[in-house]
JSON list of C-alpha atoms in Angstrom, two decimals:
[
{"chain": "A", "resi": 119, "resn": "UNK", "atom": "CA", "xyz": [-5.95, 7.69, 9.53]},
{"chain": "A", "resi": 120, "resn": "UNK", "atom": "CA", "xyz": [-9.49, 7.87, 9.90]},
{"chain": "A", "resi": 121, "resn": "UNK", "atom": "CA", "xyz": [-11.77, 4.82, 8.55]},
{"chain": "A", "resi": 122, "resn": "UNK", "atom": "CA", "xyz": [-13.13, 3.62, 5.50]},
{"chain": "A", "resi": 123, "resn": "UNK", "atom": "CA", "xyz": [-15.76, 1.10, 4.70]},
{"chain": "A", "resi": 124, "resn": "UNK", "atom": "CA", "xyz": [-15.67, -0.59, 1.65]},
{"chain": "A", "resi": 125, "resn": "UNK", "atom": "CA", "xyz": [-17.70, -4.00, 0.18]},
{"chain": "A", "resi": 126, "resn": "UNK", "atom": "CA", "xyz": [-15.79, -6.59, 0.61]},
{"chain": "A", "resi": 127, "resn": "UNK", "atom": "CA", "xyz": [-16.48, -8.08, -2.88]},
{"chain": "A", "resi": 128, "resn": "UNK", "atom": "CA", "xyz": [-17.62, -6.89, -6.20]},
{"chain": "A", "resi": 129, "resn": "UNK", "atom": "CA", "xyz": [-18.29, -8.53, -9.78]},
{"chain": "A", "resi": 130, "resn": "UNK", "atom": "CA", "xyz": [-18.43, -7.02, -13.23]},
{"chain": "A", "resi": 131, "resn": "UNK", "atom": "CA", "xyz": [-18.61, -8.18, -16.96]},
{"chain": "A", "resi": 132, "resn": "UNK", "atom": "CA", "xyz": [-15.78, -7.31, -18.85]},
{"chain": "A", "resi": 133, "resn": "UNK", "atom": "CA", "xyz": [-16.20, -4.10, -21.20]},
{"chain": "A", "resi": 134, "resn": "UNK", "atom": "CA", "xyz": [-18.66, -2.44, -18.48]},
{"chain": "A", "resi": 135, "resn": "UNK", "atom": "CA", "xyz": [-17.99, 0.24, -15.88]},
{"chain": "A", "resi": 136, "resn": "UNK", "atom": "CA", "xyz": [-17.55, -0.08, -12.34]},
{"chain": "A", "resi": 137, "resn": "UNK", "atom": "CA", "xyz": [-18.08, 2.09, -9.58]},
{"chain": "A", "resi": 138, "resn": "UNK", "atom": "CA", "xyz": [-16.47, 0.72, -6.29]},
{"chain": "A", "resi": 139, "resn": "UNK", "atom": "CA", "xyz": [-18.19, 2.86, -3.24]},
{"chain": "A", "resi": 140, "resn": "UNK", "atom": "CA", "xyz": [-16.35, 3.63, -0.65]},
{"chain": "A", "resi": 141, "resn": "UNK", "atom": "CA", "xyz": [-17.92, 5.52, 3.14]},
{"chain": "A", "resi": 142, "resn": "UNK", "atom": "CA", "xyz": [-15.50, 7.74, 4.97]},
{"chain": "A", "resi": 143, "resn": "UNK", "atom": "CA", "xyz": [-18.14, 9.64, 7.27]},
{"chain": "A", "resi": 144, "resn": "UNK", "atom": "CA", "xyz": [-15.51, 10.71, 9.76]},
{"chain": "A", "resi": 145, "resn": "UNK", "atom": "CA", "xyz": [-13.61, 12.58, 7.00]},
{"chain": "A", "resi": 146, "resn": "UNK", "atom": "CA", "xyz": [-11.83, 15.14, 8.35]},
{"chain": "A", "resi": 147, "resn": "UNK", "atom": "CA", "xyz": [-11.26, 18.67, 6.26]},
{"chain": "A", "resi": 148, "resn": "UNK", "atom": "CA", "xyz": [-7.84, 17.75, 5.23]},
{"chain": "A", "resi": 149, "resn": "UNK", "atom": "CA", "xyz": [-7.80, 14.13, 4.53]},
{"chain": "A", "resi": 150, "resn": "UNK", "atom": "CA", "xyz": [-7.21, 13.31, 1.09]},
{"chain": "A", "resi": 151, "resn": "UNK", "atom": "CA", "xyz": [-8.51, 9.80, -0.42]},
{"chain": "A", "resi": 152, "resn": "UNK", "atom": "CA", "xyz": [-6.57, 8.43, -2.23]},
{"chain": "A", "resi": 153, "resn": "UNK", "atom": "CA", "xyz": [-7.45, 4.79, -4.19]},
{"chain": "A", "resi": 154, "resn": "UNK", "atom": "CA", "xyz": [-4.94, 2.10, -4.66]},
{"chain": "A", "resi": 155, "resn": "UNK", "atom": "CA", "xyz": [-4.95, -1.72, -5.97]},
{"chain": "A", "resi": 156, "resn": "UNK", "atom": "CA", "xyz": [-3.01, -4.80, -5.87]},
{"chain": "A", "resi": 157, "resn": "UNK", "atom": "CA", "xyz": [-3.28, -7.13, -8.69]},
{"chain": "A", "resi": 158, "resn": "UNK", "atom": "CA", "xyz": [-2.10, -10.58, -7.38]},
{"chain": "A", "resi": 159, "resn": "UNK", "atom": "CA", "xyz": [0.98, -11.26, -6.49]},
{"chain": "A", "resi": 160, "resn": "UNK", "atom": "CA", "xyz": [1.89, -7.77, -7.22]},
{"chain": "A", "resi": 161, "resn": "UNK", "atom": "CA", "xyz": [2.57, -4.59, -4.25]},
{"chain": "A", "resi": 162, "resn": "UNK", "atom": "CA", "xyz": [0.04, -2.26, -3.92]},
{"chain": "A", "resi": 163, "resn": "UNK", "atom": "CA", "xyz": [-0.56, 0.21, -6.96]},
{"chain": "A", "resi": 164, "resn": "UNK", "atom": "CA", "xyz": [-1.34, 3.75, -7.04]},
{"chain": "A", "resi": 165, "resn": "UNK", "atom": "CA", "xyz": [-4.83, 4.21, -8.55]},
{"chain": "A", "resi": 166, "resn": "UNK", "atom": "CA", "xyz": [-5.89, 7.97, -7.69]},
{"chain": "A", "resi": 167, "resn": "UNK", "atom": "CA", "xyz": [-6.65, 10.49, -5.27]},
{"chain": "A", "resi": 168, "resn": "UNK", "atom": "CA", "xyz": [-8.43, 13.89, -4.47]},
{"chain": "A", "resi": 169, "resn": "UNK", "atom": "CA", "xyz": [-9.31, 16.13, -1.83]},
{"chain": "A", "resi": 170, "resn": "UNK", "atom": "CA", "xyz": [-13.07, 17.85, -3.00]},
{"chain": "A", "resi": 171, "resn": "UNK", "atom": "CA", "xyz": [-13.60, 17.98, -6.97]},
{"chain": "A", "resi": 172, "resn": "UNK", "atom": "CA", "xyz": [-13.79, 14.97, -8.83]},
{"chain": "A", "resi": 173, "resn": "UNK", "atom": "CA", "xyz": [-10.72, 13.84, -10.52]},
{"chain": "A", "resi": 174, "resn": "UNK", "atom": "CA", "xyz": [-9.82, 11.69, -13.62]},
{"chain": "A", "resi": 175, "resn": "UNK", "atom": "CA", "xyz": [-6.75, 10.36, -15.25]},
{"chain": "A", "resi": 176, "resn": "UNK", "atom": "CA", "xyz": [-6.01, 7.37, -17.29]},
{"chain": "A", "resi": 177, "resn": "UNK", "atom": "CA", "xyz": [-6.46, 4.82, -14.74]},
{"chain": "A", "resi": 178, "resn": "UNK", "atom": "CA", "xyz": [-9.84, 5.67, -13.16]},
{"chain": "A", "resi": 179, "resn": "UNK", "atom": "CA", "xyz": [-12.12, 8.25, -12.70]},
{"chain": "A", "resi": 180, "resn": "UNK", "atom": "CA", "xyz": [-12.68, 9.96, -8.57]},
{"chain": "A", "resi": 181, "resn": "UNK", "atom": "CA", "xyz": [-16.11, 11.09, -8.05]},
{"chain": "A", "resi": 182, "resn": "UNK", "atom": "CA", "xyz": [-16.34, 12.61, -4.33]},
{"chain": "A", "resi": 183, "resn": "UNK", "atom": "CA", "xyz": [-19.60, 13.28, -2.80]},
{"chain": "A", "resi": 184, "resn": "UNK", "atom": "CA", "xyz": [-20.37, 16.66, -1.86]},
{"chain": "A", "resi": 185, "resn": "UNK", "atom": "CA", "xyz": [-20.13, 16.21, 2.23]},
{"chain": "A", "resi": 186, "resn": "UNK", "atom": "CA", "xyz": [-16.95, 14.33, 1.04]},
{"chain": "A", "resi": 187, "resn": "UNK", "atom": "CA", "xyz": [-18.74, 11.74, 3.59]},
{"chain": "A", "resi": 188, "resn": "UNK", "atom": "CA", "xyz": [-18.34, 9.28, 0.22]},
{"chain": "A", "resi": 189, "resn": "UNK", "atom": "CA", "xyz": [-16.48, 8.39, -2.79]},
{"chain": "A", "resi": 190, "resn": "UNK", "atom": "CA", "xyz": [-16.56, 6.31, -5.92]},
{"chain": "A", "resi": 191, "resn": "UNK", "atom": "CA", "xyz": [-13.49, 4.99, -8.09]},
{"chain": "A", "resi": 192, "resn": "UNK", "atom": "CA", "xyz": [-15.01, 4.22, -11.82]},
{"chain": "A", "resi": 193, "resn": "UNK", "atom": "CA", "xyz": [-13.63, 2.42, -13.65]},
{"chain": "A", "resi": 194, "resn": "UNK", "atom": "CA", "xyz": [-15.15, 2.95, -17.43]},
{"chain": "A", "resi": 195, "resn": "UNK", "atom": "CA", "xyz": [-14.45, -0.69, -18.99]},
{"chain": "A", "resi": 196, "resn": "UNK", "atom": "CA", "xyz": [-13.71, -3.02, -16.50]},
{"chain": "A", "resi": 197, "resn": "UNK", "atom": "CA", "xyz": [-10.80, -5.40, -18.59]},
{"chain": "A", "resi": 198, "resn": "UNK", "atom": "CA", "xyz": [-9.76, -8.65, -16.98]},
{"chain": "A", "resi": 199, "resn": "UNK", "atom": "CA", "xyz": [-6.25, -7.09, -16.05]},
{"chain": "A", "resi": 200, "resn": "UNK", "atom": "CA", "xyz": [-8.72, -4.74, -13.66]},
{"chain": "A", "resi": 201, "resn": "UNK", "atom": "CA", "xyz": [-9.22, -7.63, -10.86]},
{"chain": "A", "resi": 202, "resn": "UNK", "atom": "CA", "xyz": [-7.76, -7.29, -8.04]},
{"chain": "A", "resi": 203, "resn": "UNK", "atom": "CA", "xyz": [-8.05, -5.66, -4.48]},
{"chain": "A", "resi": 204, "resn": "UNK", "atom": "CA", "xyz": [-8.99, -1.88, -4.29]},
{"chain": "A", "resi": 205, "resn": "UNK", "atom": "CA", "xyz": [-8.23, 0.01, -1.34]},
{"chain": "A", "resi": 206, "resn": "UNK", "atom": "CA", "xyz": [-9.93, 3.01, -0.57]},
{"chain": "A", "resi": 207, "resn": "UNK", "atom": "CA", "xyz": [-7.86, 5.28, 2.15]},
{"chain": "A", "resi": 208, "resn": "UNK", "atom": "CA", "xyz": [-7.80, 8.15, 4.06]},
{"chain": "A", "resi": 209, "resn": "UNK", "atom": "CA", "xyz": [-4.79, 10.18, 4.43]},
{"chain": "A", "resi": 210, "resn": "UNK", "atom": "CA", "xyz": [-3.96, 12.83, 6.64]},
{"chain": "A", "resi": 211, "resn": "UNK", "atom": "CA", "xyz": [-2.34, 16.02, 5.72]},
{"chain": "A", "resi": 212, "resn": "UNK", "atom": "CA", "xyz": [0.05, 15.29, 9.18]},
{"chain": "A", "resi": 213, "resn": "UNK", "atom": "CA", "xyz": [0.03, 11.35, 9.14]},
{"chain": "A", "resi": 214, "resn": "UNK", "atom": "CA", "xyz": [4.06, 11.05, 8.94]},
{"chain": "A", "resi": 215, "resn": "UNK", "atom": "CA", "xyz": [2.82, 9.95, 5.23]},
{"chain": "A", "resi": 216, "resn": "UNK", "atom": "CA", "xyz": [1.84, 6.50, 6.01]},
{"chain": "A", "resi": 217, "resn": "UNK", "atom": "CA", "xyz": [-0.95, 4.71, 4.65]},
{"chain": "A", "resi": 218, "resn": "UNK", "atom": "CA", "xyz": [-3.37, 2.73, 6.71]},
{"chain": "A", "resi": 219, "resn": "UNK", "atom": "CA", "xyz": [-4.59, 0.01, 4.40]},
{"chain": "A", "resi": 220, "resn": "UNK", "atom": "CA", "xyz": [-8.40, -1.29, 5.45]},
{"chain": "A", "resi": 221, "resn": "UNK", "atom": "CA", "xyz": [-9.48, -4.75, 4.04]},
{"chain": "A", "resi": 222, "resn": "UNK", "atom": "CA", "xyz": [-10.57, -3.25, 0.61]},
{"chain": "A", "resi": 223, "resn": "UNK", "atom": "CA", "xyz": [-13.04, -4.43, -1.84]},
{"chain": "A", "resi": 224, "resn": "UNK", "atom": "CA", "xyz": [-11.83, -7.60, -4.42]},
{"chain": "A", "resi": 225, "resn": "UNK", "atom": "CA", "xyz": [-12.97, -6.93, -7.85]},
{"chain": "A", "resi": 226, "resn": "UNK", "atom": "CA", "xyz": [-14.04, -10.06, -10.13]},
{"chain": "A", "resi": 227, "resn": "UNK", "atom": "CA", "xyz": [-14.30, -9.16, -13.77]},
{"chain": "A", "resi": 228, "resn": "UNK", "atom": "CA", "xyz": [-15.91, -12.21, -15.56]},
{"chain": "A", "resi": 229, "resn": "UNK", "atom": "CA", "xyz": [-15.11, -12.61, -19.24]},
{"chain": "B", "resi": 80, "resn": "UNK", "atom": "CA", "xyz": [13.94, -0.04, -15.23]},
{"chain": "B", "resi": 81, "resn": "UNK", "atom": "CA", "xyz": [12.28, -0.90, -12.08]},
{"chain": "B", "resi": 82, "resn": "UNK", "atom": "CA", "xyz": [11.34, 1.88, -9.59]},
{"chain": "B", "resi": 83, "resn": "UNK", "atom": "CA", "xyz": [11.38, -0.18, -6.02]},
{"chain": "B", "resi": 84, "resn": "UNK", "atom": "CA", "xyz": [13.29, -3.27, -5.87]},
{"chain": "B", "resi": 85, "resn": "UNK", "atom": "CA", "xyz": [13.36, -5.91, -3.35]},
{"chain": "B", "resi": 86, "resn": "UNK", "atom": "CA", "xyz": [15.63, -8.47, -2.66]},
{"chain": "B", "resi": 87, "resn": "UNK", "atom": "CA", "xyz": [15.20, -11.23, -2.60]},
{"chain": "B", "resi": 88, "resn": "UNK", "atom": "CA", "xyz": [12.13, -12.45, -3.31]},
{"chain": "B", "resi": 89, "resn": "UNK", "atom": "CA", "xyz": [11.47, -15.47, -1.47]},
{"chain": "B", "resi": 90, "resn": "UNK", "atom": "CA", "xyz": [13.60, -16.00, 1.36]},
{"chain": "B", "resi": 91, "resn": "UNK", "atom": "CA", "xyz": [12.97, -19.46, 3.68]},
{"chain": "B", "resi": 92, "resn": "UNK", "atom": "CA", "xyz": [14.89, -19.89, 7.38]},
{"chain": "B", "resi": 93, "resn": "UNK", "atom": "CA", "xyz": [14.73, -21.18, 10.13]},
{"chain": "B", "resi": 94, "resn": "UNK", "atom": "CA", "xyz": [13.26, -19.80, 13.79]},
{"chain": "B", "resi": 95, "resn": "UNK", "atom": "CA", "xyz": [16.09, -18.28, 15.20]},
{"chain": "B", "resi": 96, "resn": "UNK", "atom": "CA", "xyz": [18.21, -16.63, 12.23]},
{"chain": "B", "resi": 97, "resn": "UNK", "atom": "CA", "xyz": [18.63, -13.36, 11.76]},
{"chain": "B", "resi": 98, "resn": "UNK", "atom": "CA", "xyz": [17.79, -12.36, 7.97]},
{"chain": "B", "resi": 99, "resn": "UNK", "atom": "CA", "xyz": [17.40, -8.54, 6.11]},
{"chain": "B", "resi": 100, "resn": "UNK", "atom": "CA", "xyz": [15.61, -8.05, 3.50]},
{"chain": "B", "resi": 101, "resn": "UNK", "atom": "CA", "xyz": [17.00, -5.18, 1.10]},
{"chain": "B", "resi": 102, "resn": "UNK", "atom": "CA", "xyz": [15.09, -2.49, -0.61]},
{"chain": "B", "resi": 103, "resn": "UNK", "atom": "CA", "xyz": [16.35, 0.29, -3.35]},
{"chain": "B", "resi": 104, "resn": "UNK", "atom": "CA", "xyz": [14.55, 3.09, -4.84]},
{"chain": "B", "resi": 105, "resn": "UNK", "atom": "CA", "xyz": [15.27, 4.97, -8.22]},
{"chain": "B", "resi": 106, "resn": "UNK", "atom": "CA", "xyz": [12.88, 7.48, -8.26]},
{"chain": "B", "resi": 107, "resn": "UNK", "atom": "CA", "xyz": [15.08, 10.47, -5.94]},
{"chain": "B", "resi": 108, "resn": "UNK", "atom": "CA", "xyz": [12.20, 10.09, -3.13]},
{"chain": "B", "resi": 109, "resn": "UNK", "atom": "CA", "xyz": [13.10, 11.03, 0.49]},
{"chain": "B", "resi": 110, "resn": "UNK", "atom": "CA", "xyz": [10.27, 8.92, 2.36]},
{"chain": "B", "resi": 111, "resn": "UNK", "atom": "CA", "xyz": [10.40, 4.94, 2.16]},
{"chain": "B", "resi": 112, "resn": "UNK", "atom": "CA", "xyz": [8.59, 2.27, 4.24]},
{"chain": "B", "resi": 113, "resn": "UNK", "atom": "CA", "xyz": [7.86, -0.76, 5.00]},
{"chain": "B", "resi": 114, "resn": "UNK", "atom": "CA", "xyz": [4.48, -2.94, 5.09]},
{"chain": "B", "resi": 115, "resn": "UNK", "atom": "CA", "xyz": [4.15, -5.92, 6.24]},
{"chain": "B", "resi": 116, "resn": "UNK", "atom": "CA", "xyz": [0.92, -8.60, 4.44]},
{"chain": "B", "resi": 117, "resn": "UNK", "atom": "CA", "xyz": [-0.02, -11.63, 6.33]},
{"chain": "B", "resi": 118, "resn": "UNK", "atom": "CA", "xyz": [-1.53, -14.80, 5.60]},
{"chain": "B", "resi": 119, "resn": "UNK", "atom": "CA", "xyz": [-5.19, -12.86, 5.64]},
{"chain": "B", "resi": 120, "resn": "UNK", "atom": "CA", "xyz": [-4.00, -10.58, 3.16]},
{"chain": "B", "resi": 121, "resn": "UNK", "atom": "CA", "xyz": [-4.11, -7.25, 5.39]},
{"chain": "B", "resi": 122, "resn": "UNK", "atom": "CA", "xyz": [-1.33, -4.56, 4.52]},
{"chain": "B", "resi": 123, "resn": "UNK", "atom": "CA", "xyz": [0.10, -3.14, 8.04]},
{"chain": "B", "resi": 124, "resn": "UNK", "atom": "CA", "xyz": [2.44, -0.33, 8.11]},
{"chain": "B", "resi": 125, "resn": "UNK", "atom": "CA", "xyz": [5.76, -1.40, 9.67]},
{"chain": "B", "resi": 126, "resn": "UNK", "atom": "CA", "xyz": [7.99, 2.09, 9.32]},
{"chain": "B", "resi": 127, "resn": "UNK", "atom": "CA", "xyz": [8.29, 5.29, 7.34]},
{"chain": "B", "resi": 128, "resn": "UNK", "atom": "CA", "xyz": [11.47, 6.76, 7.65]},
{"chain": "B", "resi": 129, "resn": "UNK", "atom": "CA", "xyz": [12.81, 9.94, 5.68]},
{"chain": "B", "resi": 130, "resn": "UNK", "atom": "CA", "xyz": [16.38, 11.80, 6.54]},
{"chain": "B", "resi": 131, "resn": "UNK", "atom": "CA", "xyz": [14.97, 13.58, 9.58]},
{"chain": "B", "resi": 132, "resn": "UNK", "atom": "CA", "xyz": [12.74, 10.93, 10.82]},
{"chain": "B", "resi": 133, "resn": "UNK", "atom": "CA", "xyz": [11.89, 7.67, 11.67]},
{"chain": "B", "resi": 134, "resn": "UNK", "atom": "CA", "xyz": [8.38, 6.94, 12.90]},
{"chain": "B", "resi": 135, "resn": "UNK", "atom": "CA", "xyz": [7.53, 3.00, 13.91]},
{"chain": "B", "resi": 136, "resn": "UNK", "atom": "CA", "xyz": [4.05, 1.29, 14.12]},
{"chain": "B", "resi": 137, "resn": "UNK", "atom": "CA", "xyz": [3.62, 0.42, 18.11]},
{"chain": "B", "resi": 138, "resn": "UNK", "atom": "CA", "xyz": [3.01, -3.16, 17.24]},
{"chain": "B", "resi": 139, "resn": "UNK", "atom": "CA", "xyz": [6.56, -3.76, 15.48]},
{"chain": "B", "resi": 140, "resn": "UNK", "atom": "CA", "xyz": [8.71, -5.88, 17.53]},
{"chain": "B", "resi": 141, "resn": "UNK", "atom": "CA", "xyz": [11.60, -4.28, 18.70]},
{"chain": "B", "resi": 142, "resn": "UNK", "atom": "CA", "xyz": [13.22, -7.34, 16.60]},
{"chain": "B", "resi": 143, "resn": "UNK", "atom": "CA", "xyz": [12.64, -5.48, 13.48]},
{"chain": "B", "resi": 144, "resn": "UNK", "atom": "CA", "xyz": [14.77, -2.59, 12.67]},
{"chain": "B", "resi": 145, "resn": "UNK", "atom": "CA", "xyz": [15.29, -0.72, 9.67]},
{"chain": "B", "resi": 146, "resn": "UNK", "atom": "CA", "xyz": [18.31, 0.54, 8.39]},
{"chain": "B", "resi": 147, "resn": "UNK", "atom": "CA", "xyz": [19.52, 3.20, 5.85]},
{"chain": "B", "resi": 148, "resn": "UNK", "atom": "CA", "xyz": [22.58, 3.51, 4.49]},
{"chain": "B", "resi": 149, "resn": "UNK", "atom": "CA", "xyz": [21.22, 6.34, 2.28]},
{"chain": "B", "resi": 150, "resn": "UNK", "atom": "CA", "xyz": [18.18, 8.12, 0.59]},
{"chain": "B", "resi": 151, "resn": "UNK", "atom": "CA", "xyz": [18.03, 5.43, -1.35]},
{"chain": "B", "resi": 152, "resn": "UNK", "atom": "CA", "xyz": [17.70, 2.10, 0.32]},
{"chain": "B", "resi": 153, "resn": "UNK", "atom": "CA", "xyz": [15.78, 1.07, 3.22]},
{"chain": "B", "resi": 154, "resn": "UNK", "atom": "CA", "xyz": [17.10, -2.44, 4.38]},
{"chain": "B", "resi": 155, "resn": "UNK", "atom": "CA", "xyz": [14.89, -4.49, 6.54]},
{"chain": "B", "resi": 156, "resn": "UNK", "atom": "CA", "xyz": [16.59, -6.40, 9.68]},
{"chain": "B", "resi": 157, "resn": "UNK", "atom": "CA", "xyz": [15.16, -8.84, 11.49]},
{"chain": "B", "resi": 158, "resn": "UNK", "atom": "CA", "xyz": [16.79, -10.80, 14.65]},
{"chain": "B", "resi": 159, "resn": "UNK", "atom": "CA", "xyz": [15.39, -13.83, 16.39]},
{"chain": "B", "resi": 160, "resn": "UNK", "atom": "CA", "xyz": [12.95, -14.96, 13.71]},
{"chain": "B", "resi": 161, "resn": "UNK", "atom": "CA", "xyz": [9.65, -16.57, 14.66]},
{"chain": "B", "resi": 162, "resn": "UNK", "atom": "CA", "xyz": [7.00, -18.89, 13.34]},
{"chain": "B", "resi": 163, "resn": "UNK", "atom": "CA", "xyz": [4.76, -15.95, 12.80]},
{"chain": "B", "resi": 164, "resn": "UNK", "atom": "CA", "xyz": [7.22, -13.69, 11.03]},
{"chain": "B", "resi": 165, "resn": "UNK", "atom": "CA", "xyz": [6.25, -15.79, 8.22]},
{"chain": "B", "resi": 166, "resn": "UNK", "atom": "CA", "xyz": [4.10, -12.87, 5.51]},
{"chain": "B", "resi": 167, "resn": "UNK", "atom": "CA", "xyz": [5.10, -10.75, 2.23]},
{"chain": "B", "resi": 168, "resn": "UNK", "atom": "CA", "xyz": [6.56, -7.82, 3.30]},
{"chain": "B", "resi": 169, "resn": "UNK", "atom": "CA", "xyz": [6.39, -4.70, 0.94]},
{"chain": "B", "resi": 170, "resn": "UNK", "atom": "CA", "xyz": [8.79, -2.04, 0.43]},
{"chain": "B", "resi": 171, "resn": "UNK", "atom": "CA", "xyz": [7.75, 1.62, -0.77]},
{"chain": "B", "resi": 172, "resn": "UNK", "atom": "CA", "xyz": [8.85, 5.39, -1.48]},
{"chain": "B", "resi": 173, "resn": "UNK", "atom": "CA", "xyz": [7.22, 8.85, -1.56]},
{"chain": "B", "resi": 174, "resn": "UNK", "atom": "CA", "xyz": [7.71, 12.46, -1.37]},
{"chain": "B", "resi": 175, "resn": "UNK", "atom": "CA", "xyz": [7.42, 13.88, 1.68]},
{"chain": "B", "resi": 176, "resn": "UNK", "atom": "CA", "xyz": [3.95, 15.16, 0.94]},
{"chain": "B", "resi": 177, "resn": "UNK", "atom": "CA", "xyz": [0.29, 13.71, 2.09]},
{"chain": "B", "resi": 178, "resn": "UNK", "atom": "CA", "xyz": [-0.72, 13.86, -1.75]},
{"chain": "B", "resi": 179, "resn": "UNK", "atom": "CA", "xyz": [2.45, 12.19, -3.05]},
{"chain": "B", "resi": 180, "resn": "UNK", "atom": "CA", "xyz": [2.00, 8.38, -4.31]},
{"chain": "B", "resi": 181, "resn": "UNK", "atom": "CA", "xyz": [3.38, 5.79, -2.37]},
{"chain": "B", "resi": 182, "resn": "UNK", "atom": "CA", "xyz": [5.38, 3.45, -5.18]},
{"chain": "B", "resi": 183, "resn": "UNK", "atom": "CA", "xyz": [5.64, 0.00, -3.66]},
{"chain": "B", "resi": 184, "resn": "UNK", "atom": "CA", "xyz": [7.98, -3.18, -4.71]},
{"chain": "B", "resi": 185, "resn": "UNK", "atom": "CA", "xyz": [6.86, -6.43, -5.67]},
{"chain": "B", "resi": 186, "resn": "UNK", "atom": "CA", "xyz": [7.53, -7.75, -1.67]},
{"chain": "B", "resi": 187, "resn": "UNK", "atom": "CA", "xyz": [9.61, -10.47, -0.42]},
{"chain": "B", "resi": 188, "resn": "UNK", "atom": "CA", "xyz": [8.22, -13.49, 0.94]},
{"chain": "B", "resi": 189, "resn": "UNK", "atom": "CA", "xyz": [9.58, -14.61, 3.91]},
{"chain": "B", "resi": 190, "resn": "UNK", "atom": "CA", "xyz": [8.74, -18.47, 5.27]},
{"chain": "B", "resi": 191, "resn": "UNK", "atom": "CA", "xyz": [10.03, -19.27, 8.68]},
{"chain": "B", "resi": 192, "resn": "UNK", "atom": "CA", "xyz": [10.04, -23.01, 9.71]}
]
């Protein structure tokens, strides 16, 4: 899978959005990103994913930059349940379905 | 009712034994893996296996092999166990598709002494 860079950590106030960036500049034309998290002691949870156009469902909001070179997951009121790790990935349409997991940002949400 | 399950949960031996870890899915998928997430907290794909085919990570020791008795369970061997062995290991299903989400188990972790 190609790479992703993500911050390593984040804060946010409880009851405010997030955005958590992610960079994919070597995004090839038929990777998807896709955005899990893992809440501690917990395995890995799917958050969302999308190829071009911006997605949204009941978790999280995808916004995808236009050179797809970029993403964002929002998040529109960060709750304390929200921390955890957030892993931004690439996946190929040919990968053998794996998942590559990169080092992710950690999410603080302060009461 | 719980979609990936993993038994057991914690599991503590010795260097030397040979221990599996056992893994069931509910949710008719054909793909399942396994990860593997050490004491620095990064996830590593171990194997993804479907009907047809079994694709290993390079870096997996030759003393891990996975095992399927059918679509539904993806059994985790491991011979010979070492010191650094010791990690959560995950299990998980999909479709067969790149856009399908993986659904992953609450992991087993495994302390060798």
């Amino acid at each position: 899978d190609a790479k992703t860079t993500q911050p390593n950590s984040m804060e946010s106030n409880e009851e405010e959005p997030v955005h958590l960036p992610c960079n994919h500049s070597t995004i090839s034309g038929t990777d998807y990103i896709h955005w899990y998290r893992q809440l501690p002691s917990q395995g890995p949870e799917y958050v969302i994913h999308g190829l071009t156009s911006n997605v949204n469902n009941r978790m999280a909001s995808l916004a995808i930059a236009e050179d797809r070179k970029s993403s964002t997951l929002i998040l529109h009121r960060a709750t304390l349940r929200d921390a955890a790790v957030y892993y931004c990935i690439l996946r190929e349409d040919n990968a053998g379905n794996m998942l590559t997991f990169g080092g992710g940002t950690r999410l603080m949400v302060k009461p | 009712d719980t979609a990936v399950s993993q038994t057991p949960k914690y599991l503590v031996t010795q260097m030397g034994n040979d221990k599996s870890i056992k893994c069931e899915q509910n949710l008719g998928h054909d793909t399942m893996y396994w990860y593997k997430q050490d004491s620095k907290k990064f996830l590593k794909i171990m194997f993804s296996y479907n009907n047809k085919e079994l694709i290993i990570n390079e870096t997996v020791p030759n003393r891990f092999s996975p095992k399927s008795p059918d679509k539904a369970h993806l059994n985790l061997h491991i011979n010979s166990l070492e010191l650094g062995d010791s990690a959560v290991y995950f299990c998980a299903s999909s479709q067969a598709n790149s856009q399908s989400p993986l659904h992953f188990g609450n992991g087993t972790r495994l302390t060798v002494t």
